[in-house]
Coordinates of C-alpha atoms and ligand atoms in Angstrom, one line a residue:
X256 CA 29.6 -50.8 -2.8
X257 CA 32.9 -49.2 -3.3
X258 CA 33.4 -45.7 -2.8
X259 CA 34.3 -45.0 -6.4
X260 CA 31.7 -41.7 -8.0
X261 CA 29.2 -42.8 -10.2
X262 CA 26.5 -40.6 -10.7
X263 CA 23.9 -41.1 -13.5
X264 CA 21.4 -38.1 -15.4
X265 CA 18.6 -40.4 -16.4
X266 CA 16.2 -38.5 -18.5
X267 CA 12.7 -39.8 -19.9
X268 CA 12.4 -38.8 -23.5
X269 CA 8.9 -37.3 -23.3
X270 CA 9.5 -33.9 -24.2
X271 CA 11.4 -30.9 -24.2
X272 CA 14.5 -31.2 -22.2
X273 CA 13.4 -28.6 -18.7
X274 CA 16.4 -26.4 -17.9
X275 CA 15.6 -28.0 -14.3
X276 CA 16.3 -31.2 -16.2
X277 CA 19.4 -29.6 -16.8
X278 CA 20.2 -28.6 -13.6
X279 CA 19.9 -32.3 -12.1
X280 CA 22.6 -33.2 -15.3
X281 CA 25.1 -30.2 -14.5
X282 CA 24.7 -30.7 -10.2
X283 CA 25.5 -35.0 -11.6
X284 CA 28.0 -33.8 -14.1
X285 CA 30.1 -31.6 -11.4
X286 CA 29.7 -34.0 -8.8
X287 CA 31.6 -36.7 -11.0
X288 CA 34.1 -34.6 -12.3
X289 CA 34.7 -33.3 -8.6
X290 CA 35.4 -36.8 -7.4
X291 CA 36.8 -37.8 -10.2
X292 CA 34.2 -40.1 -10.8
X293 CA 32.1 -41.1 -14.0
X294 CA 29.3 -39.1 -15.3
X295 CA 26.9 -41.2 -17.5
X296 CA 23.6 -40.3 -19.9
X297 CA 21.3 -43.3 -19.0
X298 CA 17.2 -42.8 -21.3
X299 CA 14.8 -43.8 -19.5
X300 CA 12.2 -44.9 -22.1
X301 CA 10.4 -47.9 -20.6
X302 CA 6.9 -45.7 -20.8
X303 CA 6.0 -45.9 -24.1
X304 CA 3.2 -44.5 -24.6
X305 CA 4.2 -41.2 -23.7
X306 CA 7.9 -41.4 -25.9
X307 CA 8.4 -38.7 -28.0
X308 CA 10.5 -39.9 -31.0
X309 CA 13.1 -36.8 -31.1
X310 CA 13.1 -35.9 -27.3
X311 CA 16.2 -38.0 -27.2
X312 CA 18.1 -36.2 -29.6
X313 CA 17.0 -32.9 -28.1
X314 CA 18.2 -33.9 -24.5
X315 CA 21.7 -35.1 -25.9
X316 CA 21.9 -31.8 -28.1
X317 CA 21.0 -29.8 -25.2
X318 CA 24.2 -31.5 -22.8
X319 CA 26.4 -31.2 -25.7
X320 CA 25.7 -27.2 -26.1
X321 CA 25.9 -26.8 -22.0
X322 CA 28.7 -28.6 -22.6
X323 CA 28.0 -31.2 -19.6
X324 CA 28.8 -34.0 -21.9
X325 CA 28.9 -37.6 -19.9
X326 CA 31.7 -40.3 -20.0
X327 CA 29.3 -43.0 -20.5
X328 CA 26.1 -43.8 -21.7
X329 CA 23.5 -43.6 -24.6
X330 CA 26.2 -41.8 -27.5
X331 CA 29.3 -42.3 -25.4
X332 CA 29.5 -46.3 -25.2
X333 CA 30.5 -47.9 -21.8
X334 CA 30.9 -51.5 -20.2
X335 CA 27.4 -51.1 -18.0
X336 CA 25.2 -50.5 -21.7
X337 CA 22.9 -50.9 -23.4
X338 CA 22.2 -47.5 -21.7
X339 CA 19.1 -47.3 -23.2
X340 CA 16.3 -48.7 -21.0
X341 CA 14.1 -50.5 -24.1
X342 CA 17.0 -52.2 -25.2
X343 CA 17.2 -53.9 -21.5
X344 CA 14.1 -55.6 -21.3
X345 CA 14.9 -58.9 -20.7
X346 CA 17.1 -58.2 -18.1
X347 CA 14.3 -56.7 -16.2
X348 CA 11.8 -59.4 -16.7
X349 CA 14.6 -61.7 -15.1
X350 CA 14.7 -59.7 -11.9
X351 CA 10.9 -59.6 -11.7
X352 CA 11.5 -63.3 -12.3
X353 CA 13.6 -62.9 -9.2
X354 CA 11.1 -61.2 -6.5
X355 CA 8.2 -63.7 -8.4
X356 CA 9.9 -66.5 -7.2
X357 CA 11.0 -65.3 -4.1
X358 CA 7.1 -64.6 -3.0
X359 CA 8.1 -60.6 -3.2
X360 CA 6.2 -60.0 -6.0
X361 CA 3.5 -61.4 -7.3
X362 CA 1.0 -61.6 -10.9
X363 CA -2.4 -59.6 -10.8
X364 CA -5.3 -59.9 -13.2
X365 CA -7.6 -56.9 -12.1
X366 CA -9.1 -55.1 -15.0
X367 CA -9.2 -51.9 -14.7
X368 CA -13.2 -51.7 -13.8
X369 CA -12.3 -54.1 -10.9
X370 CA -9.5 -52.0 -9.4
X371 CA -12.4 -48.9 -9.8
X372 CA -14.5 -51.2 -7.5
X373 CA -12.3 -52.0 -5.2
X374 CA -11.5 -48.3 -4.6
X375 CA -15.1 -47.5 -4.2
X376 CA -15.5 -50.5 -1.9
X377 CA -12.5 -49.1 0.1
X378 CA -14.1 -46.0 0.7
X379 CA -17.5 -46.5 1.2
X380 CA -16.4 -48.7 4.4
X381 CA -14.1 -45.9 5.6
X382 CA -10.4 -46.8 4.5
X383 CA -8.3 -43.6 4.7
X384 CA -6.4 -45.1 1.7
X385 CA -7.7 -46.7 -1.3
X386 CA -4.6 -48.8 -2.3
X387 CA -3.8 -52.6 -3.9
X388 CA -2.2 -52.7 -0.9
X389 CA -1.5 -55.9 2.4
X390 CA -5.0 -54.9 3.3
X391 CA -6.7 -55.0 0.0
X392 CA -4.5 -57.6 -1.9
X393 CA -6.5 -60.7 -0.7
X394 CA -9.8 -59.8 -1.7
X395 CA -7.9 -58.8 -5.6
X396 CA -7.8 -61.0 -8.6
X397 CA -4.0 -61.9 -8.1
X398 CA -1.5 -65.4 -8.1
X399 CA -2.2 -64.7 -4.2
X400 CA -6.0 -65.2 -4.2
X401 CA -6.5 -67.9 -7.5
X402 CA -4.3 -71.6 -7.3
X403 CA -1.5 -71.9 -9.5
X404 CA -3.3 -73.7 -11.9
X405 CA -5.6 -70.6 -12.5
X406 CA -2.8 -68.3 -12.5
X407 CA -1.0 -70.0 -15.4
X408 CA -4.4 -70.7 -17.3
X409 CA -4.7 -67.1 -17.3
X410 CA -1.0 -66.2 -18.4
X411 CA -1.5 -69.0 -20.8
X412 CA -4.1 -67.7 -22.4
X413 CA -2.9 -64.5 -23.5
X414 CA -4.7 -62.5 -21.0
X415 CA -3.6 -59.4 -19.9
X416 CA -1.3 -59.0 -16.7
X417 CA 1.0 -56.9 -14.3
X418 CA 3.6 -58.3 -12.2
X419 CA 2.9 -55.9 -8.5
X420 CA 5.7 -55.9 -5.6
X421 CA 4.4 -57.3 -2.5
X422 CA 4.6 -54.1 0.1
X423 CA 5.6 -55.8 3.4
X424 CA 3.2 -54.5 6.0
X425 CA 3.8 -52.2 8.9
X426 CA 7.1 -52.0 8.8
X427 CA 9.1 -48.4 9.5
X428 CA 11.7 -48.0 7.3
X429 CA 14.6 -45.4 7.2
X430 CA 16.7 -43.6 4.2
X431 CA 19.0 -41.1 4.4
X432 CA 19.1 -38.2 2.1
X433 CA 22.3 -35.6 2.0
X434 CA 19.9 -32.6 1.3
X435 CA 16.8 -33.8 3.6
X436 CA 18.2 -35.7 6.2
X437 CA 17.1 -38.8 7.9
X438 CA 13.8 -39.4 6.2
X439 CA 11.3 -42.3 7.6
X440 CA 8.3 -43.6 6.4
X441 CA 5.8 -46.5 7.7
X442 CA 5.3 -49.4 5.0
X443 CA 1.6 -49.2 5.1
X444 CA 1.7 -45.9 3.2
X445 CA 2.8 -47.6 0.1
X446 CA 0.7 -49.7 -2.3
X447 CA 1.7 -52.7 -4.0
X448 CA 3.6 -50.5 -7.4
X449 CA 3.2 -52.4 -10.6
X450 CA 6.9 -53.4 -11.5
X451 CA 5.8 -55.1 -14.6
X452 CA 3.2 -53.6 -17.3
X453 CA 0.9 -55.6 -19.5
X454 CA 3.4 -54.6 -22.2
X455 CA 5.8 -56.3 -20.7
X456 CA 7.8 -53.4 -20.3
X457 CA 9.0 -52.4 -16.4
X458 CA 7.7 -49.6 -15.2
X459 CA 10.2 -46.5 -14.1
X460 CA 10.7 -47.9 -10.6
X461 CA 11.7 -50.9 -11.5
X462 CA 13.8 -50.2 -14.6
X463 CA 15.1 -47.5 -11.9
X464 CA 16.7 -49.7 -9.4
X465 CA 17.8 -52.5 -11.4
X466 CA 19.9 -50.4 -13.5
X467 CA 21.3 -48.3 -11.0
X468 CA 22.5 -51.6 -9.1
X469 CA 23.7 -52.9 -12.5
X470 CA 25.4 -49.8 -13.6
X471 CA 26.9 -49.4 -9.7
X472 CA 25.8 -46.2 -9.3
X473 CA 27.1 -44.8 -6.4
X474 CA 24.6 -41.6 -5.9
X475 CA 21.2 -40.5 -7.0
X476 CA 21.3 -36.8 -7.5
X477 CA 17.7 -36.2 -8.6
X478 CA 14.9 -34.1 -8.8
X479 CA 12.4 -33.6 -5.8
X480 CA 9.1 -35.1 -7.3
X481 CA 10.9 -38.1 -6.9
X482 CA 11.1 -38.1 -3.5
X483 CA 8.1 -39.8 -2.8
X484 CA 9.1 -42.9 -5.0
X485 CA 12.5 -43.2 -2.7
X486 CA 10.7 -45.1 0.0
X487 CA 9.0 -47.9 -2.5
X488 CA 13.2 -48.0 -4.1
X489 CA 14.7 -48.6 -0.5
X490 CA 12.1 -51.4 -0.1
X491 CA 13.3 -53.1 -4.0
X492 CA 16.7 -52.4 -2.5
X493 CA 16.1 -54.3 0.5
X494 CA 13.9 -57.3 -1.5
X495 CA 16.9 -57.8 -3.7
X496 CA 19.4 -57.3 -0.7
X497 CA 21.1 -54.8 -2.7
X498 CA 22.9 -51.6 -1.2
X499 CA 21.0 -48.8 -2.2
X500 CA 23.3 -45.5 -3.6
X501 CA 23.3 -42.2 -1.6
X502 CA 20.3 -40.0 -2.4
X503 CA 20.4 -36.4 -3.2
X504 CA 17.2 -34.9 -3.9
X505 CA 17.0 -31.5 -5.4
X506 CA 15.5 -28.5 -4.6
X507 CA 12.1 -27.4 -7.2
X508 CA 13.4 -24.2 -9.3
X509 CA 10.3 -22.2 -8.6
X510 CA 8.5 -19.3 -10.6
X511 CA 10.3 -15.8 -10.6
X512 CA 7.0 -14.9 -7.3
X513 CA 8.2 -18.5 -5.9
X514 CA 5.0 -19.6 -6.1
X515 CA 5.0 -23.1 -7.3
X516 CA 7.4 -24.9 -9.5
X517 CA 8.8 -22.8 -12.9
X518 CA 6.9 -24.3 -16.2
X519 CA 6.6 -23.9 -19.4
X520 CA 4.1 -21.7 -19.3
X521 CA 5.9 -19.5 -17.5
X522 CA 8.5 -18.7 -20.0
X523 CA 5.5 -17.5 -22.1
X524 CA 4.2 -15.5 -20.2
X525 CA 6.8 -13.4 -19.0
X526 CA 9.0 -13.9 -22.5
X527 CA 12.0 -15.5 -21.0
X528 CA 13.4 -18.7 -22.1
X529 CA 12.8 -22.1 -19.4
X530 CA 14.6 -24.9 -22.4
X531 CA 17.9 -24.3 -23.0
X532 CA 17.5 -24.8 -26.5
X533 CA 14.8 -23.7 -29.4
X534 CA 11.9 -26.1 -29.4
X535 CA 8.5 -26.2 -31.0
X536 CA 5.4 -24.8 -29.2
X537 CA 2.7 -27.1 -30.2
X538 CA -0.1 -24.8 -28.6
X539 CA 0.9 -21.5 -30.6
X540 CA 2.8 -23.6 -33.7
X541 CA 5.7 -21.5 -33.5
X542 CA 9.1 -22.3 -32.6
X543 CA 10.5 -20.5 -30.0
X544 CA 13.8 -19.5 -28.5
X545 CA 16.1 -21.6 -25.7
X546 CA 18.7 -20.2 -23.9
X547 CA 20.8 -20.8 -26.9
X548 CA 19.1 -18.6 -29.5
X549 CA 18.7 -15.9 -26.6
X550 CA 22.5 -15.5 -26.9
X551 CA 23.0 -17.1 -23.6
X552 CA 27.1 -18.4 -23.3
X553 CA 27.5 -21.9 -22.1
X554 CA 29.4 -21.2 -19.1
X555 CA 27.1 -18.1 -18.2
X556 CA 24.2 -20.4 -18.2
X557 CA 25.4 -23.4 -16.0
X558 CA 27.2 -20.6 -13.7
X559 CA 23.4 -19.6 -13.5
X560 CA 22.0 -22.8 -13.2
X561 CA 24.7 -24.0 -10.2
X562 CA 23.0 -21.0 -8.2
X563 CA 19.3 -22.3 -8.7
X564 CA 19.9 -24.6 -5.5
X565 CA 23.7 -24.6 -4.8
X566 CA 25.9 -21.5 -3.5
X567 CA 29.4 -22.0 -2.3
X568 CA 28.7 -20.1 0.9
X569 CA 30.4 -17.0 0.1
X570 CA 29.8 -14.1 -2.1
X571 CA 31.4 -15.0 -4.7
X572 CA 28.7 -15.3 -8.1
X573 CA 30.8 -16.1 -11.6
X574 CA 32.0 -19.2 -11.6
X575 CA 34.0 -21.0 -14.5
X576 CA 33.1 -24.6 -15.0
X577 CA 36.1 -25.0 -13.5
X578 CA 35.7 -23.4 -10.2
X579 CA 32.2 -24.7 -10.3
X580 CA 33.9 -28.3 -10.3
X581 CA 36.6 -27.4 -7.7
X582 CA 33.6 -25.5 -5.5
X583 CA 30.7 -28.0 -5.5
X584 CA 29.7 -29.9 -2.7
X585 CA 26.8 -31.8 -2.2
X586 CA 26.5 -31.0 1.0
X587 CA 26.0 -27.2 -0.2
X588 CA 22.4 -28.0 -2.0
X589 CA 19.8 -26.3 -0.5
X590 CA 16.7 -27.9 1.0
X591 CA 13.9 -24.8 -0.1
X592 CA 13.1 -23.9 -3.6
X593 CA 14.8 -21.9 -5.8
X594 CA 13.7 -18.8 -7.8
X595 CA 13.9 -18.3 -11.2
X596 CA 15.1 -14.8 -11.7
X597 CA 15.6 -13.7 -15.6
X598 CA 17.2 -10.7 -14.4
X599 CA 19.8 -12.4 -12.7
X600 CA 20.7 -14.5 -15.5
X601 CA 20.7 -11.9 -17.8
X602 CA 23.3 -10.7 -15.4
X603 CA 25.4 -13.4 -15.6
X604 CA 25.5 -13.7 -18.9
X605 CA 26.6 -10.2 -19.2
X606 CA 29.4 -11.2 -16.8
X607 CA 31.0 -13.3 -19.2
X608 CA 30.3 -11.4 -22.4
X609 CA 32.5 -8.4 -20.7
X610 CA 35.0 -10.8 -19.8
X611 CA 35.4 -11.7 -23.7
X612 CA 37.8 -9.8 -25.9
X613 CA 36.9 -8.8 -29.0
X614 CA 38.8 -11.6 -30.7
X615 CA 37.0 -14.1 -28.8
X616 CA 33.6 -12.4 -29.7
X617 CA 34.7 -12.2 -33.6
X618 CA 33.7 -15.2 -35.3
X619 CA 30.3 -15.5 -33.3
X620 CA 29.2 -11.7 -34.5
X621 CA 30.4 -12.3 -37.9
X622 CA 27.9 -15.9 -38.4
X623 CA 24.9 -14.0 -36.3
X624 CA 25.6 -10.5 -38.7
X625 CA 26.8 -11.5 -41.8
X626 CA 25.2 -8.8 -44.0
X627 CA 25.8 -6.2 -41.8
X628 CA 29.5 -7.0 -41.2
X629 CA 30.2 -7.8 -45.2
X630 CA 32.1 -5.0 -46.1
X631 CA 34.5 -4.5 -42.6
X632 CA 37.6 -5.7 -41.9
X633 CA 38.3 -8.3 -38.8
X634 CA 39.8 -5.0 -37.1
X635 CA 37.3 -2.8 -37.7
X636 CA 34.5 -5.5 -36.4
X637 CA 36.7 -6.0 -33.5
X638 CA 37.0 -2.1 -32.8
X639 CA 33.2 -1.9 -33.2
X640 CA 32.9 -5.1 -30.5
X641 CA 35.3 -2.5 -28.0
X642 CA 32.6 -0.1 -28.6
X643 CA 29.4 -1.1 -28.1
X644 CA 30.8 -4.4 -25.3
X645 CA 29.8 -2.9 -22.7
X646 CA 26.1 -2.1 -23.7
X647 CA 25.5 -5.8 -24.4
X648 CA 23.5 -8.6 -22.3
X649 CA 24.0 -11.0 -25.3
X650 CA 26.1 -11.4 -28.4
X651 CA 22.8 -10.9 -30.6
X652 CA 22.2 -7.4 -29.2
X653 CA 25.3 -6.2 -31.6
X654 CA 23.4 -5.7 -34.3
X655 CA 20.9 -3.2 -32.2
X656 CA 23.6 -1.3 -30.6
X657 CA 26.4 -1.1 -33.5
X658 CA 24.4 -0.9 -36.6
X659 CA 25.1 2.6 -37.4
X660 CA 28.7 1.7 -36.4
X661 CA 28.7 0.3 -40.3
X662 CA 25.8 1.8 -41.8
X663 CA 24.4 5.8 -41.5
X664 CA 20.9 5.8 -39.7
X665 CA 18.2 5.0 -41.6
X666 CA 15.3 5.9 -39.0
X667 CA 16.2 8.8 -36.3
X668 CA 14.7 9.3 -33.0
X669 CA 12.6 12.1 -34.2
X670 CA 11.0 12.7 -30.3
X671 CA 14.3 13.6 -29.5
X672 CA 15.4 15.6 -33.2
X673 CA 12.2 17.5 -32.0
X674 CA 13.9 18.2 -28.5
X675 CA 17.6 18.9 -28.8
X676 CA 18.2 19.8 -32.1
X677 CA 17.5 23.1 -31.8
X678 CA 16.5 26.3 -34.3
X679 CA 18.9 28.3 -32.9
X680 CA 22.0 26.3 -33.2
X681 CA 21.3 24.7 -36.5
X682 CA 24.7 27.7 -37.4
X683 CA 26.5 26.0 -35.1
X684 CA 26.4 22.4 -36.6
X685 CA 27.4 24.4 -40.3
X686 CA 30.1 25.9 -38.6
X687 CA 31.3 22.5 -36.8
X688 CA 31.3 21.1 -40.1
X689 CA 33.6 23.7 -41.3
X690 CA 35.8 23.0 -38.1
X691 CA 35.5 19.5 -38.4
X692 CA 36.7 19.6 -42.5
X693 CA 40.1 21.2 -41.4
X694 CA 41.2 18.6 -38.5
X695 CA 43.4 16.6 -40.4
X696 CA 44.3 13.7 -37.4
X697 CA 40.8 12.2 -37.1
X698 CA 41.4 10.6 -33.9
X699 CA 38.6 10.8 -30.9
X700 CA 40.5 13.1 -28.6
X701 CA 41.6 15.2 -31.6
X702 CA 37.4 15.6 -33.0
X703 CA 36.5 16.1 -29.2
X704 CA 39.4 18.6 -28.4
X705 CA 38.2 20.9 -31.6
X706 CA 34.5 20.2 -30.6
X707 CA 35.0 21.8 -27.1
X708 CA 37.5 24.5 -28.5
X709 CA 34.5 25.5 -30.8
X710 CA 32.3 25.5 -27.6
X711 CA 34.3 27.7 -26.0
X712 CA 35.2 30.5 -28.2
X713 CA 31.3 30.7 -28.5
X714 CA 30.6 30.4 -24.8
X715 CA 28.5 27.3 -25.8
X716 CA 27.7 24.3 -23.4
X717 CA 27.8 20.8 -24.6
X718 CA 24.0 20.7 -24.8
X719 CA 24.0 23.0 -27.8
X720 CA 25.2 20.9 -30.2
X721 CA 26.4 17.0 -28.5
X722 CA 23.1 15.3 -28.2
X723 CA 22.4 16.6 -31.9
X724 CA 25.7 15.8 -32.9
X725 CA 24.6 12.2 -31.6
X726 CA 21.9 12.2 -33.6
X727 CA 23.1 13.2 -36.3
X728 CA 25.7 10.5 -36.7
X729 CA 23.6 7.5 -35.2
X730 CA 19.8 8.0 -35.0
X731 CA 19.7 7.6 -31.4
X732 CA 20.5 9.2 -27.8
X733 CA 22.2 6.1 -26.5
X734 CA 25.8 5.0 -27.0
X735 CA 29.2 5.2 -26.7
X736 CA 31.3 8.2 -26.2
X737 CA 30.1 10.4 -29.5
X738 CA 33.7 11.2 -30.5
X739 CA 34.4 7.2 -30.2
X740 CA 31.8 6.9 -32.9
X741 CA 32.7 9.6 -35.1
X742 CA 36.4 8.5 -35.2
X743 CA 35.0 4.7 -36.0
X744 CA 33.6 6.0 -39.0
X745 CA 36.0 8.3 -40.6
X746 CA 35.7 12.0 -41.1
X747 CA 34.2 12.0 -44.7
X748 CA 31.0 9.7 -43.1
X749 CA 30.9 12.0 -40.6
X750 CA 30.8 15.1 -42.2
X751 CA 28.6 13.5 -44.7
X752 CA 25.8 12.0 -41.8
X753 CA 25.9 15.1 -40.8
X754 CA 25.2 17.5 -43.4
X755 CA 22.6 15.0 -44.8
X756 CA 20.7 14.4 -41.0
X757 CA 21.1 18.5 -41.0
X758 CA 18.5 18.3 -44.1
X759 CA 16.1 16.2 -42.8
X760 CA 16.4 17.7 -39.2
X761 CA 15.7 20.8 -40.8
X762 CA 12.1 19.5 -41.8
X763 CA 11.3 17.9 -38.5
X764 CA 11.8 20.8 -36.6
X765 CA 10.0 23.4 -39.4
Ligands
LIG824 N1 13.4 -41.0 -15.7 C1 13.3 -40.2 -14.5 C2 13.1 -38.7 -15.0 O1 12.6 -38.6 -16.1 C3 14.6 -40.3 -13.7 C4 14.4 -40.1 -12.2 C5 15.7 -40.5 -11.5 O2 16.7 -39.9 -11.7 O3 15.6 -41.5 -10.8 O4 13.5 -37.8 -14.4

């Protein structure tokens, strides 16, 4: 095998794309592009009765917007296609015809009532394991126990059949893994896998190794449930004398208490996203949110993602793709679970977000807020993004924390009205208003320095009149700096929220 990177993500289209799915494409993806090798989409679709029509376009969708988009593969082209598994399976049937003739494989004609049998058989006399297995194979309806000539008849006659690898026997057998280690198993553990399925279709395993010999991939960088299939692919390695790629299992990403692997289920519960984009819950029959419609940024979400199992050994947390690519190193995955922590990806999100200038953040706030945006200018927008920035986990919290930035309140915290606005210094707000009406420069220093010079030729502290001032102009206790706000608006809103909140406040507190 030459030493040149190619590294393969080689999704089943069954479902919703699993951000760990995801993970195993970016950890593939930054691997290549690392090693300047080739990163390539290979669909795994040999199981059909559990192929889900538009999980295929969902996975490719979901690379696209992640933006881990492969050199090769199913969309991309490529001299190692068709990279679509059910558009190989001839070439799979000609490999089985391979091991069949080499006496590695072999045909077997068990229905399924006889394999129950044998398994009760097995155990009632005591067998630890109940497998089609060296031990178990002779006494099976198989091209091993019936002559040729009863073989063929069978075949002949349309009869179903499986093609099953013959499991050498007690041998011990070594692979190495970059995240595990030297990882050793005995032979007789294994059963004899079905490689080809009464549809005629190969089953994962075998589809699996052919294809990765074929496509010369140079690394497996997969999940950990397949783990446990590694042993049976060394031993289809070896059967074909082929050089089997590096393996790189990766660690679970486990549910935000660690306890057991992150689902679906999960993200209900708790009301955070676990598919990176919007997919339809079949359970509830509603369509819910990904990553995506969260708000999440690209970047911020595979910077996120890279730390579910990878960290570059120092403290350093945002990563660009690029540094990412420049950083990773295989031998940097971690062998134990990882968490799941929404907080933390929230965070990094709002890493990015605060990185962004307001230009960069314009178009994206003006398709998510069209209405609310209508009437202001690119500037203004922009000035409003300055503002409220800061306050933001996502780009779709704008709208929550700048409304009144564009429009004047139109519900008020009244638990608050009730607590700082006041009887007493309703006179002072009338009076501010007459301050305010004579300040000509309607700049934020300029509205704060005549606020304060108000406050102190009436020996006033800002708690008299600035969290009703607040109120006044936004609804809320929470924002930016009040004078900020005021100045955003103009002096004419201003004076205008004001004496109309003044009305209203006046009943609340009456
Ligand atoms: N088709 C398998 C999956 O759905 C691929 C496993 C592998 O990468 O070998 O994850």
């Amino acid at each position: 095998m030459s030493n040149f990177v190619r590294v393969r993500f080689a999704p089943s289209p069954t479902g919703y794309l699993h951000i760990g799915g995801l993970r195993t494409a970016l950890y593939n993806y930054l691997y290549a592009k690392k090693q300047g090798g080739v990163f390539i989409l290979r669909i795994e679709d040999t199981d059909r009765n559990r192929y889900v029509a538009s999980a295929e376009q969902y996975i490719t969708d979901s690379l696209k917007w992640a933006g881990i988009e492969p050199d090769e593969g199913v969309g991309y082209g490529g001299d190692y296609g068709p990279y679509r598994q059910s558009e190989r399976k001839e070439l799979y049937q000609q490999y089985v015809q391979q091991l069949l003739d080499e006496d590695k494989a072999y045909y077997a004609f068990d229905t399924p009532v006889e394999l129950d049998a044998m398994r009760e058989r097995l155990k009632a006399e005591g067998n630890s394991n109940q497998q089609y297995d060296a031990h178990s194979r002779n006494s099976m309806k198989n091209s091993l126990t019936l002559t040729e000539e009863e073989s063929k008849n069978w075949i002949e006659s349309g009869n179903p059949y499986v093609v099953r690898f013959k499991m050498p026997k007690n041998e011990e057998v070594s692979f190495q893994d970059v995240v595990r280690g030297t990882v050793t198993f005995n032979t007789n553990q294994l059963d004899d896998k079905i490689l080809l399925k009464a549809d005629s279709m190969p089953t994962y395993h075998m589809a699996n190794i052919v294809d990765d010999h074929l496509m010369k991939i140079s690394h497996v960088i997969r999940g950990e449930e397949w783990l446990s299939s590694t042993p049976l692919h060394v031993m289809l390695y070896r059967a074909f004398a082929w050089q089997p790629p590096v393996f790189v299992h990766l660690p679970l990403i486990l549910k935000p208490n660690g306890k057991g692997k992150l689902s679906k289920r999960d993200g209900e519960q708790h009301g955070f996203p676990v598919f990176p984009l919007k997919w339809f819950n079949e359970d509830a029959q509603v369509e819910q949110p990904g990553f995506k419609e969260i708000g999440f940024l690209p970047e911020a979400f595979n910077n996120m993602l890279a730390f579910l199992g990878w960290n570059p050994g120092t403290e350093q947390e945002v990563f660009s793709k690029g540094d990412l690519t420049e950083q990773f190193s295989l031998e940097r995955i971690q062998k134990a679970g990882a968490r799941f922590d929404w907080d933390k990806a929230k965070w990094y999100n709002q890493q990015y977000l605060h990185q962004m200038n307001a230009r960069e953040l314009l178009s994206e706030i003006k398709d998510q807020f069209p209405t609310l945006v209508k009437e202001a200018s690119d500037e203004s927008i922009m000035s409003a993004i300055d503002l409220v920035k800061e306050r933001m986990t996502f780009s779709t919290d704008f709208a929550q924390q700048a409304t009144y930035l564009f429009k004047k309140p139109e519900q008020y915290d009244e638990k608050n009205v009730r607590k700082r606005y006041k009887a007493q210094n309703v006179e002072h707000f009338t009076q501010l208003i007459q301050q305010f009406e004579g300040l000509d420069d309607w700049q934020s220093p300029n509205i704060e320095q005549c606020l304060k010079a108000y406050l102190e030729a009436n020996e006033l502290g800002f708690g008299a009149v600035l969290p009703g001032f607040r109120l006044l102009l936004s609804g809320t206790m929470s924002g930016p700096s009040i004078f900020d706000i005021a100045a955003f608006i103009g002096k004419e809103a201003t004076l205008e929220r004001m004496k109309n909140g003044m009305e209203y406040f006046q009943t609340l507190i009456s």
